[in-house]
């Protein structure tokens, strides 16, 4: 499970460098998220641009990644492809996360 | 004639592991796309099948590593009929789950990390039937055909 990380101001951008977040990698994803986000800034934006398939195990892993953050830290999402957006909408999880069209939009939000 | 309906699009068996499920999902998506299903509807089938097959791996074969799952896809006039057969642990109560949406609530600490599977399946199918005979379970899911234009 490849994740890459960069910082823009006080926001950490974590980009999923895989096409799928599914049952086969859900636990790895959650563990890698913990490693990559450890000690970082309060706000994390998860960039899902490269992900074209997610199942409920992958969705659960993203929820778990948010729940494992220390108090005061947030996890927003950006660049959902249509297949990923569909899973968030069907399960109503789109009401829980801040969701932005792009990294730029997500970063602009934290500056405003 | 090879384009006759009904016809078999895919028939295979695979091990009850999440890696084998992932590989099989690729075969399923390819088979229905080759039969003319549009990309969005193909993803709907792949998603519902991911949920159904992961449930088999995680629940029916929780205590067995060498479980085998049989899968077949039939192309019908207006639908795809996909059958999943296995001899693992049956569905609780020998019934399909209702698939109620998981309760989300407001507390991040209490957000559900699972329990979405059958809700997603029921959102994406025409119907589902389950039978259990002589130690064999069969789940049949039907999906509407949505040809690409």
Short mmCIF file of C-alpha atoms in Angstrom, two decimals:
data_model
loop_
_atom_site.label_atom_id
_atom_site.label_comp_id
_atom_site.label_asym_id
_atom_site.label_seq_id
_atom_site.Cartn_x
_atom_site.Cartn_y
_atom_site.Cartn_z
CA UNK A 1 0.00 0.00 0.00
CA UNK A 2 1.82 3.10 -1.25
CA UNK A 3 0.99 6.47 0.24
CA UNK A 4 2.91 9.66 -0.44
CA UNK A 5 2.85 12.72 1.76
CA UNK A 6 3.53 16.42 1.33
CA UNK A 7 2.77 19.54 3.33
CA UNK A 8 1.18 22.75 2.15
CA UNK A 9 1.21 25.30 4.96
CA UNK A 10 -0.44 23.68 7.98
CA UNK A 11 -2.08 20.94 5.90
CA UNK A 12 -0.65 17.50 5.26
CA UNK A 13 -1.66 16.05 1.90
CA UNK A 14 -1.57 12.25 1.84
CA UNK A 15 -1.98 10.80 -1.66
CA UNK A 16 -3.00 7.18 -2.18
CA UNK A 17 -0.71 5.82 -4.91
CA UNK A 18 -2.88 2.78 -5.60
CA UNK A 19 -5.91 2.12 -7.82
CA UNK A 20 -7.80 0.15 -5.17
CA UNK A 21 -8.58 0.36 -1.46
CA UNK A 22 -10.27 -2.99 -0.93
CA UNK A 23 -10.48 -5.89 1.53
CA UNK A 24 -7.06 -7.17 0.42
CA UNK A 25 -5.29 -3.97 1.58
CA UNK A 26 -7.66 -2.40 4.14
CA UNK A 27 -5.55 -3.27 7.21
CA UNK A 28 -2.31 -2.18 5.49
CA UNK A 29 -3.97 1.09 4.51
CA UNK A 30 -5.01 1.83 8.08
CA UNK A 31 -1.52 1.00 9.43
CA UNK A 32 0.26 3.05 6.74
CA UNK A 33 -2.05 6.00 7.45
CA UNK A 34 -1.03 5.85 11.10
CA UNK A 35 2.70 5.84 10.20
CA UNK A 36 2.43 8.62 7.63
CA UNK A 37 0.23 10.91 9.74
CA UNK A 38 2.08 10.38 13.02
CA UNK A 39 3.30 13.68 14.47
CA UNK A 40 2.03 15.69 11.50
CA UNK A 41 -0.08 18.86 11.35
CA UNK A 42 -3.62 19.09 12.73
CA UNK A 43 -5.28 18.89 9.33
CA UNK A 44 -4.86 16.02 6.90
CA UNK A 45 -6.31 15.88 3.40
CA UNK A 46 -6.48 12.42 1.84
CA UNK A 47 -6.08 12.73 -1.93
CA UNK A 48 -8.02 9.90 -3.62
CA UNK A 49 -7.32 10.99 -7.22
CA UNK A 50 -5.68 7.65 -8.16
CA UNK A 51 -8.29 5.39 -6.56
CA UNK A 52 -10.89 3.98 -8.95
CA UNK A 53 -12.27 1.20 -6.75
CA UNK A 54 -13.22 1.10 -3.09
CA UNK A 55 -15.35 -1.46 -1.25
CA UNK A 56 -16.88 -1.31 2.24
CA UNK A 57 -13.67 -2.67 3.77
CA UNK A 58 -11.75 0.20 2.20
CA UNK A 59 -14.39 2.67 3.34
CA UNK A 60 -14.14 1.23 6.86
CA UNK A 61 -10.36 1.64 6.73
CA UNK A 62 -10.69 5.35 5.87
CA UNK A 63 -13.16 5.77 8.76
CA UNK A 64 -10.73 3.92 11.03
CA UNK A 65 -7.88 6.18 9.86
CA UNK A 66 -9.92 9.20 10.95
CA UNK A 67 -10.88 7.64 14.29
CA UNK A 68 -7.28 6.77 15.16
CA UNK A 69 -6.12 10.41 14.88
CA UNK A 70 -5.35 12.26 18.10
CA UNK A 71 -7.97 14.70 19.42
CA UNK A 72 -8.03 17.95 17.51
CA UNK A 73 -6.80 16.50 14.21
CA UNK A 74 -9.09 16.25 11.21
CA UNK A 75 -9.19 14.16 8.03
CA UNK A 76 -10.76 15.61 4.89
CA UNK A 77 -10.96 13.99 1.46
CA UNK A 78 -10.39 15.30 -2.04
CA UNK A 79 -10.48 14.31 -5.71
CA UNK A 80 -12.94 11.42 -5.40
CA UNK A 81 -13.41 9.55 -8.69
CA UNK A 82 -17.02 8.67 -9.60
CA UNK A 83 -16.79 5.06 -8.34
CA UNK A 84 -15.42 6.19 -4.97
CA UNK A 85 -17.87 9.07 -4.67
CA UNK A 86 -20.73 6.60 -5.21
CA UNK A 87 -19.71 4.46 -2.20
CA UNK A 88 -19.49 7.52 0.08
CA UNK A 89 -22.90 8.75 -1.09
CA UNK A 90 -24.70 5.38 -0.83
CA UNK A 91 -23.45 4.83 2.73
CA UNK A 92 -24.06 8.50 3.70
CA UNK A 93 -20.41 8.76 4.74
CA UNK A 94 -20.26 11.85 2.51
CA UNK A 95 -22.01 13.63 5.41
CA UNK A 96 -19.15 12.83 7.83
CA UNK A 97 -16.09 13.92 5.86
CA UNK A 98 -15.21 17.28 4.39
CA UNK A 99 -14.99 16.48 0.67
CA UNK A 100 -13.24 18.76 -1.85
CA UNK A 101 -12.97 18.57 -5.62
CA UNK A 102 -9.18 18.92 -5.68
CA UNK A 103 -6.08 19.38 -3.53
CA UNK A 104 -6.13 23.09 -4.41
CA UNK A 105 -9.72 23.46 -3.21
CA UNK A 106 -8.94 21.60 0.00
CA UNK A 107 -5.89 23.75 0.71
CA UNK A 108 -7.78 26.97 -0.11
CA UNK A 109 -10.33 25.97 2.51
CA UNK A 110 -7.72 25.88 5.29
CA UNK A 111 -6.36 29.31 4.29
CA UNK A 112 -9.73 31.02 4.30
CA UNK B 1 -24.63 -18.97 -32.75
CA UNK B 2 -22.23 -17.61 -30.18
CA UNK B 3 -24.37 -14.56 -29.33
CA UNK B 4 -27.37 -16.63 -28.23
CA UNK B 5 -29.09 -15.81 -24.94
CA UNK B 6 -28.98 -17.15 -22.29
CA UNK B 7 -25.29 -17.91 -22.44
CA UNK B 8 -22.50 -18.49 -19.96
CA UNK B 9 -20.00 -15.60 -19.72
CA UNK B 10 -17.73 -16.97 -17.02
CA UNK B 11 -17.38 -20.04 -14.87
CA UNK B 12 -14.51 -20.49 -12.45
CA UNK B 13 -13.42 -21.59 -8.99
CA UNK B 14 -10.97 -19.86 -6.69
CA UNK B 15 -9.55 -19.96 -3.18
CA UNK B 16 -11.28 -18.13 -0.35
CA UNK B 17 -8.66 -15.40 0.09
CA UNK B 18 -8.99 -11.66 -0.37
CA UNK B 19 -6.23 -11.70 -3.02
CA UNK B 20 -8.10 -14.33 -5.06
CA UNK B 21 -11.30 -12.29 -4.67
CA UNK B 22 -9.52 -9.24 -6.07
CA UNK B 23 -8.32 -11.22 -9.09
CA UNK B 24 -11.79 -12.70 -9.63
CA UNK B 25 -13.40 -9.25 -9.49
CA UNK B 26 -11.19 -8.23 -12.39
CA UNK B 27 -12.43 -11.24 -14.39
CA UNK B 28 -16.07 -10.42 -13.53
CA UNK B 29 -15.71 -6.77 -14.55
CA UNK B 30 -14.02 -7.78 -17.81
CA UNK B 31 -16.71 -10.35 -18.62
CA UNK B 32 -19.67 -8.00 -18.10
CA UNK B 33 -17.92 -5.12 -19.88
CA UNK B 34 -17.20 -7.42 -22.84
CA UNK B 35 -20.93 -8.25 -22.86
CA UNK B 36 -21.65 -4.55 -23.40
CA UNK B 37 -22.28 -3.24 -19.87
CA UNK B 38 -21.40 0.45 -19.52
CA UNK B 39 -18.52 1.42 -17.18
CA UNK B 40 -20.67 2.79 -14.33
CA UNK B 41 -22.92 -0.26 -14.28
CA UNK B 42 -19.88 -2.53 -14.58
CA UNK B 43 -18.44 -0.90 -11.43
CA UNK B 44 -21.80 -1.42 -9.68
CA UNK B 45 -21.55 -5.16 -10.38
CA UNK B 46 -17.89 -5.27 -9.30
CA UNK B 47 -18.77 -3.46 -6.05
CA UNK B 48 -21.71 -5.71 -5.16
CA UNK B 49 -19.66 -8.81 -6.01
CA UNK B 50 -16.76 -7.53 -3.87
CA UNK B 51 -19.12 -7.24 -0.91
CA UNK B 52 -20.70 -10.66 -1.49
CA UNK B 53 -17.37 -12.47 -2.03
CA UNK B 54 -15.57 -10.73 0.84
CA UNK B 55 -18.44 -11.81 3.11
CA UNK B 56 -17.88 -15.42 2.05
CA UNK B 57 -14.13 -15.18 2.74
CA UNK B 58 -14.56 -13.37 6.06
CA UNK B 59 -17.59 -15.21 7.47
CA UNK B 60 -18.19 -18.54 5.72
CA UNK B 61 -14.51 -19.48 5.64
CA UNK B 62 -13.33 -17.64 8.74
CA UNK B 63 -11.83 -20.86 10.17
CA UNK B 64 -10.78 -22.54 6.92
CA UNK B 65 -7.92 -21.46 4.71
CA UNK B 66 -8.51 -23.83 1.84
CA UNK B 67 -12.11 -22.97 1.03
CA UNK B 68 -13.15 -23.06 -2.61
CA UNK B 69 -15.69 -20.72 -4.14
CA UNK B 70 -17.45 -21.44 -7.44
CA UNK B 71 -18.67 -18.56 -9.51
CA UNK B 72 -20.65 -18.37 -12.72
CA UNK B 73 -22.16 -15.56 -14.76
CA UNK B 74 -25.09 -16.09 -17.14
CA UNK B 75 -26.13 -13.43 -19.62
CA UNK B 76 -29.94 -13.22 -19.89
CA UNK B 77 -32.19 -11.02 -22.01
CA UNK B 78 -32.33 -8.10 -19.56
CA UNK B 79 -29.98 -9.13 -16.79
CA UNK B 80 -26.80 -10.80 -15.58
CA UNK B 81 -27.35 -13.74 -13.25
CA UNK B 82 -24.32 -14.34 -11.03
CA UNK B 83 -24.11 -17.44 -8.85
CA UNK B 84 -21.72 -17.92 -5.91
CA UNK B 85 -21.48 -21.45 -4.51
CA UNK B 86 -19.44 -22.75 -1.58
CA UNK B 87 -19.56 -25.34 1.21
CA UNK B 88 -18.54 -23.00 4.05
CA UNK B 89 -20.57 -21.83 7.02
CA UNK B 90 -24.15 -20.99 5.97
CA UNK B 91 -25.81 -17.60 6.38
CA UNK B 92 -27.08 -17.10 9.97
CA UNK B 93 -30.66 -18.36 10.14
CA UNK B 94 -30.26 -19.58 6.52
CA UNK B 95 -31.51 -16.18 5.38
CA UNK B 96 -30.06 -13.20 3.64
CA UNK B 97 -29.33 -10.16 5.83
CA UNK B 98 -31.86 -7.35 5.61
CA UNK B 99 -29.14 -4.89 4.62
CA UNK B 100 -30.34 -1.97 6.66
CA UNK B 101 -28.16 1.11 6.34
CA UNK B 102 -25.61 1.38 9.16
CA UNK B 103 -26.40 4.12 11.67
CA UNK B 104 -23.89 6.93 11.35
CA UNK B 105 -24.77 9.31 14.21
CA UNK B 106 -22.69 12.38 15.08
CA UNK B 107 -19.84 11.06 17.20
CA UNK B 108 -16.68 10.37 15.21
CA UNK B 109 -15.52 7.89 17.88
CA UNK B 110 -18.69 5.85 17.33
CA UNK B 111 -18.70 5.82 13.52
CA UNK B 112 -19.24 2.35 12.08
CA UNK B 113 -16.26 0.79 10.27
CA UNK B 114 -18.33 -2.03 8.79
CA UNK B 115 -21.84 -3.33 8.32
CA UNK B 116 -22.29 -1.66 4.94
CA UNK B 117 -21.90 -4.76 2.80
CA UNK B 118 -25.47 -6.01 2.38
CA UNK B 119 -26.83 -2.48 2.29
CA UNK B 120 -24.56 -1.78 -0.70
CA UNK B 121 -25.45 -5.09 -2.37
CA UNK B 122 -29.19 -4.43 -2.04
CA UNK B 123 -28.68 -0.92 -3.45
CA UNK B 124 -27.09 -2.33 -6.62
CA UNK B 125 -29.02 -5.51 -7.53
CA UNK B 126 -32.40 -6.44 -9.00
CA UNK B 127 -32.79 -9.23 -6.45
CA UNK B 128 -30.94 -11.87 -4.44
CA UNK B 129 -31.80 -15.46 -3.58
CA UNK B 130 -30.04 -17.78 -1.18
CA UNK B 131 -30.34 -21.53 -0.80
CA UNK B 132 -28.61 -24.11 1.39
CA UNK B 133 -28.73 -27.78 0.38
CA UNK B 134 -26.58 -30.71 1.46
CA UNK B 135 -23.85 -28.46 2.90
CA UNK B 136 -23.71 -26.29 -0.21
CA UNK B 137 -24.69 -22.64 -0.17
CA UNK B 138 -25.73 -20.78 -3.27
CA UNK B 139 -26.24 -17.05 -3.52
CA UNK B 140 -27.66 -15.75 -6.79
CA UNK B 141 -27.53 -12.03 -7.52
CA UNK B 142 -29.23 -10.49 -10.57
CA UNK B 143 -28.17 -7.18 -12.12
CA UNK B 144 -29.86 -5.12 -14.82
CA UNK B 145 -28.16 -4.83 -18.18
CA UNK B 146 -27.13 -1.26 -19.02
CA UNK B 147 -25.52 -1.29 -22.45
CA UNK B 148 -22.89 1.28 -23.33
CA UNK B 149 -24.06 3.71 -25.98
#
